[in-house]
Amino acid sequence: FVPTRSGTLRCPAELFHPKVFEAAALLDDGEAFPSGPFEAVEVLGVLERLGMRSAVTRSAVLQSARAIERTASDQPDKAVARAKALLRYVDAHLPSIPADSRPTLPTAAPP
């Protein structure tokens, strides 16, 4: 597990490479990026091989929408700003937002 900027631990596949600037606008950057020594170039390469995200995917868009929903009642101004950023991003990139690539498990051969 990798520490985030907020101090929580996440698996690499739940994090974004710091070069994915769009993720900071759409998600809580304290939760979306590795922190401390895990931000070093050498370590980022390892995290990429372990599945760290290098693009905003459809699941990240959904994650952003859900976070906006949770934030709306407590921090409405923040939720509105993030919702606007999400809508701008989706409007500009909808055809090119990639699906998440998940490794498929081998299926067992019938007996």
GROMACS .gro file of N, CA, C and O in nm:
model
  444
    1PHE      N    1   0.083  -0.118   0.000
    1PHE     CA    2   0.000   0.000   0.000
    1PHE      C    3   0.087   0.125   0.000
    1PHE      O    4   0.198   0.125   0.052
    2VAL      N    5   0.030   0.234  -0.055
    2VAL     CA    6   0.106   0.357  -0.076
    2VAL      C    7   0.035   0.471  -0.001
    2VAL      O    8  -0.087   0.487  -0.013
    3PRO      N    9   0.111   0.553   0.074
    3PRO     CA   10   0.047   0.666   0.143
    3PRO      C   11   0.008   0.776   0.043
    3PRO      O   12   0.080   0.803  -0.053
    4THR      N   13  -0.107   0.837   0.070
    4THR     CA   14  -0.152   0.951  -0.010
    4THR      C   15  -0.115   1.079   0.062
    4THR      O   16  -0.065   1.076   0.175
    5ARG      N   17  -0.142   1.191  -0.001
    5ARG     CA   18  -0.110   1.320   0.060
    5ARG      C   19  -0.190   1.345   0.188
    5ARG      O   20  -0.147   1.418   0.275
    6SER      N   21  -0.308   1.280   0.199
    6SER     CA   22  -0.388   1.297   0.320
    6SER      C   23  -0.347   1.199   0.430
    6SER      O   24  -0.397   1.207   0.541
    7GLY      N   25  -0.258   1.105   0.395
    7GLY     CA   26  -0.210   1.010   0.494
    7GLY      C   27  -0.276   0.873   0.489
    7GLY      O   28  -0.234   0.782   0.559
    8THR      N   29  -0.380   0.858   0.408
    8THR     CA   30  -0.442   0.726   0.396
    8THR      C   31  -0.357   0.636   0.307
    8THR      O   32  -0.273   0.683   0.231
    9LEU      N   33  -0.378   0.508   0.319
    9LEU     CA   34  -0.304   0.412   0.238
    9LEU      C   35  -0.394   0.358   0.127
    9LEU      O   36  -0.510   0.323   0.151
   10ARG      N   37  -0.340   0.353   0.006
   10ARG     CA   38  -0.415   0.306  -0.111
   10ARG      C   39  -0.328   0.209  -0.190
   10ARG      O   40  -0.205   0.220  -0.189
   11CYS      N   41  -0.392   0.119  -0.262
   11CYS     CA   42  -0.314   0.035  -0.352
   11CYS      C   43  -0.282   0.117  -0.477
   11CYS      O   44  -0.354   0.213  -0.509
   12PRO      N   45  -0.173   0.086  -0.546
   12PRO     CA   46  -0.131   0.168  -0.660
   12PRO      C   47  -0.240   0.187  -0.766
   12PRO      O   48  -0.250   0.295  -0.824
   13ALA      N   49  -0.323   0.088  -0.788
   13ALA     CA   50  -0.427   0.098  -0.891
   13ALA      C   51  -0.535   0.200  -0.857
   13ALA      O   52  -0.613   0.240  -0.943
   14GLU      N   53  -0.539   0.246  -0.734
   14GLU     CA   54  -0.637   0.347  -0.693
   14GLU      C   55  -0.581   0.489  -0.705
   14GLU      O   56  -0.653   0.586  -0.683
   15LEU      N   57  -0.453   0.500  -0.737
   15LEU     CA   58  -0.387   0.630  -0.742
   15LEU      C   59  -0.359   0.673  -0.885
   15LEU      O   60  -0.359   0.592  -0.977
   16PHE      N   61  -0.334   0.803  -0.901
   16PHE     CA   62  -0.300   0.861  -1.031
   16PHE      C   63  -0.155   0.906  -1.030
   16PHE      O   64  -0.103   0.951  -0.927
   17HIS      N   65  -0.092   0.896  -1.145
   17HIS     CA   66   0.042   0.951  -1.162
   17HIS      C   67   0.030   1.102  -1.146
   17HIS      O   68  -0.067   1.163  -1.194
   18PRO      N   69   0.124   1.168  -1.079
   18PRO     CA   70   0.116   1.313  -1.060
   18PRO      C   71   0.109   1.392  -1.191
   18PRO      O   72   0.063   1.506  -1.190
   19LYS      N   73   0.148   1.334  -1.303
   19LYS     CA   74   0.139   1.405  -1.431
   19LYS      C   75  -0.004   1.415  -1.482
   19LYS      O   76  -0.031   1.487  -1.577
   20VAL      N   77  -0.098   1.345  -1.420
   20VAL     CA   78  -0.239   1.349  -1.462
   20VAL      C   79  -0.305   1.466  -1.389
   20VAL      O   80  -0.375   1.450  -1.290
   21PHE      N   81  -0.281   1.587  -1.441
   21PHE     CA   82  -0.329   1.709  -1.376
   21PHE      C   83  -0.481   1.713  -1.366
   21PHE      O   84  -0.536   1.770  -1.272
   22GLU      N   85  -0.550   1.653  -1.462
   22GLU     CA   86  -0.696   1.655  -1.462
   22GLU      C   87  -0.752   1.587  -1.338
   22GLU      O   88  -0.857   1.626  -1.287
   23ALA      N   89  -0.683   1.487  -1.288
   23ALA     CA   90  -0.731   1.415  -1.170
   23ALA      C   91  -0.739   1.507  -1.049
   23ALA      O   92  -0.830   1.493  -0.966
   24ALA      N   93  -0.648   1.601  -1.038
   24ALA     CA   94  -0.649   1.694  -0.925
   24ALA      C   95  -0.773   1.783  -0.928
   24ALA      O   96  -0.827   1.819  -0.824
   25ALA      N   97  -0.819   1.819  -1.047
   25ALA     CA   98  -0.937   1.904  -1.059
   25ALA      C   99  -1.066   1.825  -1.034
   25ALA      O  100  -1.165   1.881  -0.987
   26LEU      N  101  -1.063   1.695  -1.066
   26LEU     CA  102  -1.184   1.615  -1.057
   26LEU      C  103  -1.198   1.540  -0.925
   26LEU      O  104  -1.309   1.508  -0.884
   27LEU      N  105  -1.087   1.511  -0.862
   27LEU     CA  106  -1.087   1.430  -0.740
   27LEU      C  107  -1.016   1.504  -0.628
   27LEU      O  108  -0.946   1.602  -0.651
   28ASP      N  109  -1.030   1.452  -0.509
   28ASP     CA  110  -0.958   1.509  -0.395
   28ASP      C  111  -0.811   1.475  -0.412
   28ASP      O  112  -0.771   1.359  -0.402
   29ASP      N  113  -0.729   1.577  -0.439
   29ASP     CA  114  -0.588   1.549  -0.467
   29ASP      C  115  -0.514   1.493  -0.345
   29ASP      O  116  -0.410   1.431  -0.359
   30GLY      N  117  -0.570   1.507  -0.228
   30GLY     CA  118  -0.512   1.446  -0.109
   30GLY      C  119  -0.529   1.296  -0.107
   30GLY      O  120  -0.460   1.225  -0.036
   31GLU      N  121  -0.624   1.245  -0.185
   31GLU     CA  122  -0.653   1.102  -0.190
   31GLU      C  123  -0.611   1.038  -0.322
   31GLU      O  124  -0.607   0.917  -0.333
   32ALA      N  125  -0.584   1.118  -0.424
   32ALA     CA  126  -0.566   1.064  -0.559
   32ALA      C  127  -0.420   1.039  -0.598
   32ALA      O  128  -0.395   0.969  -0.696
   33PHE      N  129  -0.325   1.094  -0.522
   33PHE     CA  130  -0.185   1.087  -0.562
   33PHE      C  131  -0.097   1.028  -0.452
   33PHE      O  132  -0.124   1.048  -0.334
   34PRO      N  133   0.012   0.961  -0.491
   34PRO     CA  134   0.107   0.915  -0.390
   34PRO      C  135   0.179   1.033  -0.328
   34PRO      O  136   0.184   1.141  -0.386
   35SER      N  137   0.235   1.012  -0.210
   35SER     CA  138   0.304   1.123  -0.144
   35SER      C  139   0.440   1.080  -0.090
   35SER      O  140   0.474   0.962  -0.088
   36GLY      N  141   0.513   1.181  -0.044
   36GLY     CA  142   0.643   1.158   0.019
   36GLY      C  143   0.741   1.089  -0.074
   36GLY      O  144   0.751   1.125  -0.192
   37PRO      N  145   0.811   0.990  -0.024
   37PRO     CA  146   0.911   0.922  -0.107
   37PRO      C  147   0.850   0.849  -0.227
   37PRO      O  148   0.920   0.816  -0.321
   38PHE      N  149   0.720   0.828  -0.224
   38PHE     CA  150   0.653   0.760  -0.335
   38PHE      C  151   0.629   0.852  -0.455
   38PHE      O  152   0.581   0.809  -0.558
   39GLU      N  153   0.666   0.981  -0.441
   39GLU     CA  154   0.658   1.074  -0.552
   39GLU      C  155   0.787   1.079  -0.634
   39GLU      O  156   0.793   1.146  -0.736
   40ALA      N  157   0.890   1.009  -0.588
   40ALA     CA  158   1.018   1.008  -0.658
   40ALA      C  159   1.003   0.939  -0.794
   40ALA      O  160   0.927   0.843  -0.809
   41VAL      N  161   1.074   0.988  -0.893
   41VAL     CA  162   1.065   0.937  -1.030
   41VAL      C  163   1.086   0.786  -1.035
   41VAL      O  164   1.010   0.715  -1.102
   42GLU      N  165   1.186   0.736  -0.963
   42GLU     CA  166   1.214   0.593  -0.966
   42GLU      C  167   1.098   0.512  -0.911
   42GLU      O  168   1.064   0.406  -0.962
   43VAL      N  169   1.037   0.561  -0.805
   43VAL     CA  170   0.926   0.491  -0.742
   43VAL      C  171   0.801   0.500  -0.828
   43VAL      O  172   0.724   0.404  -0.837
   44LEU      N  173   0.780   0.614  -0.893
   44LEU     CA  174   0.663   0.629  -0.980
   44LEU      C  175   0.665   0.525  -1.091
   44LEU      O  176   0.561   0.471  -1.129
   45GLY      N  177   0.782   0.494  -1.143
   45GLY     CA  178   0.794   0.391  -1.245
   45GLY      C  179   0.749   0.255  -1.194
   45GLY      O  180   0.679   0.180  -1.263
   46VAL      N  181   0.787   0.224  -1.072
   46VAL     CA  182   0.744   0.097  -1.011
   46VAL      C  183   0.594   0.098  -0.989
   46VAL      O  184   0.524   0.000  -1.018
   47LEU      N  185   0.541   0.210  -0.938
   47LEU     CA  186   0.397   0.219  -0.914
   47LEU      C  187   0.319   0.206  -1.045
   47LEU      O  188   0.210   0.146  -1.046
   48GLU      N  189   0.372   0.260  -1.154
   48GLU     CA  190   0.305   0.244  -1.284
   48GLU      C  191   0.296   0.097  -1.322
   48GLU      O  192   0.193   0.050  -1.368
   49ARG      N  193   0.404   0.023  -1.300
   49ARG     CA  194   0.402  -0.119  -1.332
   49ARG      C  195   0.308  -0.196  -1.240
   49ARG      O  196   0.261  -0.303  -1.276
   50LEU      N  197   0.280  -0.140  -1.124
   50LEU     CA  198   0.186  -0.203  -1.030
   50LEU      C  199   0.042  -0.157  -1.052
   50LEU      O  200  -0.046  -0.194  -0.974
   51GLY      N  201   0.019  -0.077  -1.156
   51GLY     CA  202  -0.118  -0.041  -1.192
   51GLY      C  203  -0.161   0.101  -1.164
   51GLY      O  204  -0.280   0.133  -1.180
   52MET      N  205  -0.070   0.189  -1.122
   52MET     CA  206  -0.109   0.328  -1.098
   52MET      C  207  -0.166   0.386  -1.227
   52MET      O  208  -0.115   0.362  -1.335
   53ARG      N  209  -0.273   0.463  -1.215
   53ARG     CA  210  -0.342   0.516  -1.331
   53ARG      C  211  -0.264   0.630  -1.396
   53ARG      O  212  -0.212   0.717  -1.328
   54SER      N  213  -0.262   0.630  -1.529
   54SER     CA  214  -0.191   0.734  -1.603
   54SER      C  215  -0.286   0.817  -1.688
   54SER      O  216  -0.242   0.899  -1.768
   55ALA      N  217  -0.417   0.798  -1.668
   55ALA     CA  218  -0.517   0.877  -1.741
   55ALA      C  219  -0.646   0.876  -1.660
   55ALA      O  220  -0.670   0.786  -1.579
   56VAL      N  221  -0.728   0.978  -1.681
   56VAL     CA  222  -0.860   0.981  -1.620
   56VAL      C  223  -0.947   0.885  -1.699
   56VAL      O  224  -0.963   0.898  -1.820
   57THR      N  225  -1.000   0.786  -1.631
   57THR     CA  226  -1.082   0.683  -1.696
   57THR      C  227  -1.229   0.701  -1.659
   57THR      O  228  -1.263   0.788  -1.579
   58ARG      N  229  -1.312   0.617  -1.717
   58ARG     CA  230  -1.456   0.626  -1.688
   58ARG      C  231  -1.485   0.605  -1.540
   58ARG      O  232  -1.571   0.672  -1.483
   59SER      N  233  -1.414   0.514  -1.476
   59SER     CA  234  -1.438   0.492  -1.334
   59SER      C  235  -1.394   0.613  -1.251
   59SER      O  236  -1.454   0.643  -1.148
   60ALA      N  237  -1.291   0.685  -1.296
   60ALA     CA  238  -1.249   0.807  -1.225
   60ALA      C  239  -1.356   0.916  -1.238
   60ALA      O  240  -1.380   0.991  -1.143
   61VAL      N  241  -1.420   0.924  -1.355
   61VAL     CA  242  -1.529   1.019  -1.374
   61VAL      C  243  -1.644   0.985  -1.279
   61VAL      O  244  -1.699   1.073  -1.212
   62LEU      N  245  -1.676   0.857  -1.269
   62LEU     CA  246  -1.782   0.814  -1.178
   62LEU      C  247  -1.742   0.839  -1.033
   62LEU      O  248  -1.823   0.886  -0.952
   63GLN      N  249  -1.617   0.812  -1.000
   63GLN     CA  250  -1.566   0.838  -0.865
   63GLN      C  251  -1.578   0.987  -0.832
   63GLN      O  252  -1.616   1.024  -0.721
   64SER      N  253  -1.549   1.073  -0.927
   64SER     CA  254  -1.560   1.217  -0.907
   64SER      C  255  -1.705   1.256  -0.881
   64SER      O  256  -1.735   1.333  -0.789
   65ALA      N  257  -1.797   1.202  -0.961
   65ALA     CA  258  -1.939   1.235  -0.943
   65ALA      C  259  -1.989   1.191  -0.805
   65ALA      O  260  -2.063   1.264  -0.739
   66ARG      N  261  -1.946   1.075  -0.762
   66ARG     CA  262  -1.987   1.026  -0.629
   66ARG      C  263  -1.929   1.112  -0.517
   66ARG      O  264  -1.995   1.138  -0.417
   67ALA      N  265  -1.804   1.157  -0.534
   67ALA     CA  266  -1.743   1.243  -0.434
   67ALA      C  267  -1.814   1.379  -0.428
   67ALA      O  268  -1.832   1.435  -0.320
   68ILE      N  269  -1.856   1.429  -0.543
   68ILE     CA  270  -1.931   1.555  -0.548
   68ILE      C  271  -2.062   1.538  -0.471
   68ILE      O  272  -2.100   1.625  -0.393
   69GLU      N  273  -2.128   1.428  -0.492
   69GLU     CA  274  -2.255   1.401  -0.423
   69GLU      C  275  -2.234   1.399  -0.271
   69GLU      O  276  -2.313   1.458  -0.197
   70ARG      N  277  -2.127   1.334  -0.225
   70ARG     CA  278  -2.100   1.327  -0.080
   70ARG      C  279  -2.064   1.464  -0.023
   70ARG      O  280  -2.094   1.494   0.092
   71THR      N  281  -2.000   1.549  -0.102
   71THR     CA  282  -1.954   1.679  -0.056
   71THR      C  283  -2.064   1.785  -0.058
   71THR      O  284  -2.057   1.883   0.016
   72ALA      N  285  -2.166   1.764  -0.139
   72ALA     CA  286  -2.267   1.868  -0.165
   72ALA      C  287  -2.334   1.923  -0.040
   72ALA      O  288  -2.356   2.044  -0.030
   73SER      N  289  -2.366   1.839   0.055
   73SER     CA  290  -2.439   1.890   0.172
   73SER      C  291  -2.349   1.966   0.269
   73SER      O  292  -2.392   2.063   0.330
   74ASP      N  293  -2.223   1.923   0.283
   74ASP     CA  294  -2.132   1.987   0.378
   74ASP      C  295  -2.057   2.107   0.320
   74ASP      O  296  -2.031   2.203   0.390
   75GLN      N  297  -2.019   2.096   0.192
   75GLN     CA  298  -1.939   2.200   0.128
   75GLN      C  299  -1.997   2.230  -0.010
   75GLN      O  300  -1.938   2.195  -0.112
   76PRO      N  301  -2.112   2.296  -0.014
   76PRO     CA  302  -2.179   2.317  -0.143
   76PRO      C  303  -2.097   2.396  -0.245
   76PRO      O  304  -2.101   2.364  -0.364
   77ASP      N  305  -2.021   2.495  -0.200
   77ASP     CA  306  -1.940   2.572  -0.296
   77ASP      C  307  -1.832   2.486  -0.361
   77ASP      O  308  -1.808   2.494  -0.481
   78LYS      N  309  -1.769   2.404  -0.279
   78LYS     CA  310  -1.666   2.313  -0.331
   78LYS      C  311  -1.729   2.212  -0.427
   78LYS      O  312  -1.674   2.182  -0.532
   79ALA      N  313  -1.847   2.161  -0.392
   79ALA     CA  314  -1.916   2.064  -0.477
   79ALA      C  315  -1.954   2.125  -0.611
   79ALA      O  316  -1.938   2.062  -0.716
   80VAL      N  317  -2.002   2.248  -0.610
   80VAL     CA  318  -2.040   2.315  -0.735
   80VAL      C  319  -1.917   2.337  -0.823
   80VAL      O  320  -1.920   2.311  -0.943
   81ALA      N  321  -1.807   2.382  -0.763
   81ALA     CA  322  -1.685   2.405  -0.841
   81ALA      C  323  -1.634   2.275  -0.902
   81ALA      O  324  -1.596   2.270  -1.020
   82ARG      N  325  -1.634   2.169  -0.824
   82ARG     CA  326  -1.587   2.040  -0.875
   82ARG      C  327  -1.683   1.985  -0.979
   82ARG      O  328  -1.642   1.925  -1.078
   83ALA      N  329  -1.813   2.005  -0.960
   83ALA     CA  330  -1.912   1.958  -1.059
   83ALA      C  331  -1.893   2.030  -1.192
   83ALA      O  332  -1.901   1.969  -1.299
   84LYS      N  333  -1.866   2.160  -1.186
   84LYS     CA  334  -1.840   2.235  -1.309
   84LYS      C  335  -1.716   2.183  -1.380
   84LYS      O  336  -1.714   2.167  -1.501
   85ALA      N  337  -1.611   2.156  -1.302
   85ALA     CA  338  -1.488   2.101  -1.361
   85ALA      C  339  -1.515   1.965  -1.424
   85ALA      O  340  -1.466   1.936  -1.534
   86LEU      N  341  -1.593   1.883  -1.357
   86LEU     CA  342  -1.626   1.750  -1.411
   86LEU      C  343  -1.705   1.762  -1.540
   86LEU      O  344  -1.675   1.695  -1.640
   87LEU      N  345  -1.805   1.848  -1.542
   87LEU     CA  346  -1.886   1.866  -1.663
   87LEU      C  347  -1.801   1.921  -1.779
   87LEU      O  348  -1.816   1.877  -1.893
   88ARG      N  349  -1.713   2.016  -1.750
   88ARG     CA  350  -1.623   2.067  -1.855
   88ARG      C  351  -1.535   1.955  -1.910
   88ARG      O  352  -1.515   1.942  -2.030
   89TYR      N  353  -1.481   1.874  -1.819
   89TYR     CA  354  -1.394   1.765  -1.862
   89TYR      C  355  -1.470   1.665  -1.948
   89TYR      O  356  -1.424   1.626  -2.055
   90VAL      N  357  -1.586   1.623  -1.903
   90VAL     CA  358  -1.665   1.525  -1.977
   90VAL      C  359  -1.708   1.582  -2.111
   90VAL      O  360  -1.701   1.514  -2.214
   91ASP      N  361  -1.750   1.708  -2.113
   91ASP     CA  362  -1.792   1.771  -2.237
   91ASP      C  363  -1.678   1.775  -2.339
   91ASP      O  364  -1.698   1.750  -2.458
   92ALA      N  365  -1.558   1.803  -2.293
   92ALA     CA  366  -1.443   1.815  -2.383
   92ALA      C  367  -1.382   1.682  -2.422
   92ALA      O  368  -1.322   1.670  -2.529
   93HIS      N  369  -1.396   1.579  -2.337
   93HIS     CA  370  -1.322   1.455  -2.359
   93HIS      C  371  -1.409   1.329  -2.372
   93HIS      O  372  -1.353   1.219  -2.381
   94LEU      N  373  -1.539   1.342  -2.372
   94LEU     CA  374  -1.626   1.224  -2.368
   94LEU      C  375  -1.586   1.114  -2.466
   94LEU      O  376  -1.572   0.998  -2.425
   95PRO      N  377  -1.566   1.145  -2.594
   95PRO     CA  378  -1.534   1.034  -2.686
   95PRO      C  379  -1.400   0.965  -2.656
   95PRO      O  380  -1.381   0.849  -2.693
   96SER      N  381  -1.312   1.034  -2.587
   96SER     CA  382  -1.179   0.977  -2.566
   96SER      C  383  -1.152   0.929  -2.423
   96SER      O  384  -1.040   0.888  -2.393
   97ILE      N  385  -1.251   0.934  -2.335
   97ILE     CA  386  -1.230   0.886  -2.198
   97ILE      C  387  -1.220   0.734  -2.204
   97ILE      O  388  -1.314   0.667  -2.244
   98PRO      N  389  -1.105   0.681  -2.165
   98PRO     CA  390  -1.087   0.535  -2.178
   98PRO      C  391  -1.162   0.457  -2.071
   98PRO      O  392  -1.182   0.505  -1.959
   99ALA      N  393  -1.201   0.338  -2.109
   99ALA     CA  394  -1.254   0.244  -2.010
   99ALA      C  395  -1.137   0.197  -1.926
   99ALA      O  396  -1.021   0.205  -1.967
  100ASP      N  397  -1.166   0.151  -1.808
  100ASP     CA  398  -1.059   0.099  -1.723
  100ASP      C  399  -1.010  -0.032  -1.780
  100ASP      O  400  -1.090  -0.116  -1.822
  101SER      N  401  -0.880  -0.047  -1.779
  101SER     CA  402  -0.826  -0.175  -1.824
  101SER      C  403  -0.805  -0.262  -1.701
  101SER      O  404  -0.727  -0.229  -1.613
  102ARG      N  405  -0.880  -0.365  -1.694
  102ARG     CA  406  -0.868  -0.459  -1.583
  102ARG      C  407  -0.818  -0.591  -1.640
  102ARG      O  408  -0.870  -0.637  -1.740
  103PRO      N  409  -0.722  -0.650  -1.576
  103PRO     CA  410  -0.676  -0.779  -1.626
  103PRO      C  411  -0.788  -0.882  -1.614
  103PRO      O  412  -0.861  -0.883  -1.515
  104THR      N  413  -0.803  -0.959  -1.716
  104THR     CA  414  -0.906  -1.062  -1.710
  104THR      C  415  -0.846  -1.188  -1.652
  104THR      O  416  -0.732  -1.225  -1.681
  105LEU      N  417  -0.923  -1.252  -1.569
  105LEU     CA  418  -0.878  -1.376  -1.508
  105LEU      C  419  -0.899  -1.489  -1.605
  105LEU      O  420  -1.001  -1.493  -1.675
  106PRO      N  421  -0.808  -1.581  -1.610
  106PRO     CA  422  -0.827  -1.695  -1.699
  106PRO      C  423  -0.948  -1.776  -1.656
  106PRO      O  424  -0.972  -1.793  -1.537
  107THR      N  425  -1.022  -1.822  -1.752
  107THR     CA  426  -1.138  -1.904  -1.718
  107THR      C  427  -1.095  -2.049  -1.713
  107THR      O  428  -1.008  -2.093  -1.787
  108ALA      N  429  -1.158  -2.120  -1.624
  108ALA     CA  430  -1.123  -2.262  -1.609
  108ALA      C  431  -1.182  -2.340  -1.725
  108ALA      O  432  -1.292  -2.314  -1.772
  109ALA      N  433  -1.106  -2.435  -1.771
  109ALA     CA  434  -1.155  -2.520  -1.880
  109ALA      C  435  -1.262  -2.612  -1.824
  109ALA      O  436  -1.255  -2.655  -1.709
  110PRO      N  437  -1.365  -2.640  -1.905
  110PRO     CA  438  -1.469  -2.730  -1.854
  110PRO      C  439  -1.411  -2.867  -1.824
  110PRO      O  440  -1.319  -2.912  -1.892
  111PRO      N  441  -1.464  -2.935  -1.721
  111PRO     CA  442  -1.410  -3.067  -1.683
  111PRO      C  443  -1.435  -3.174  -1.788
  111PRO      O  444  -1.509  -3.171  -1.873
   0.00000   0.00000   0.00000
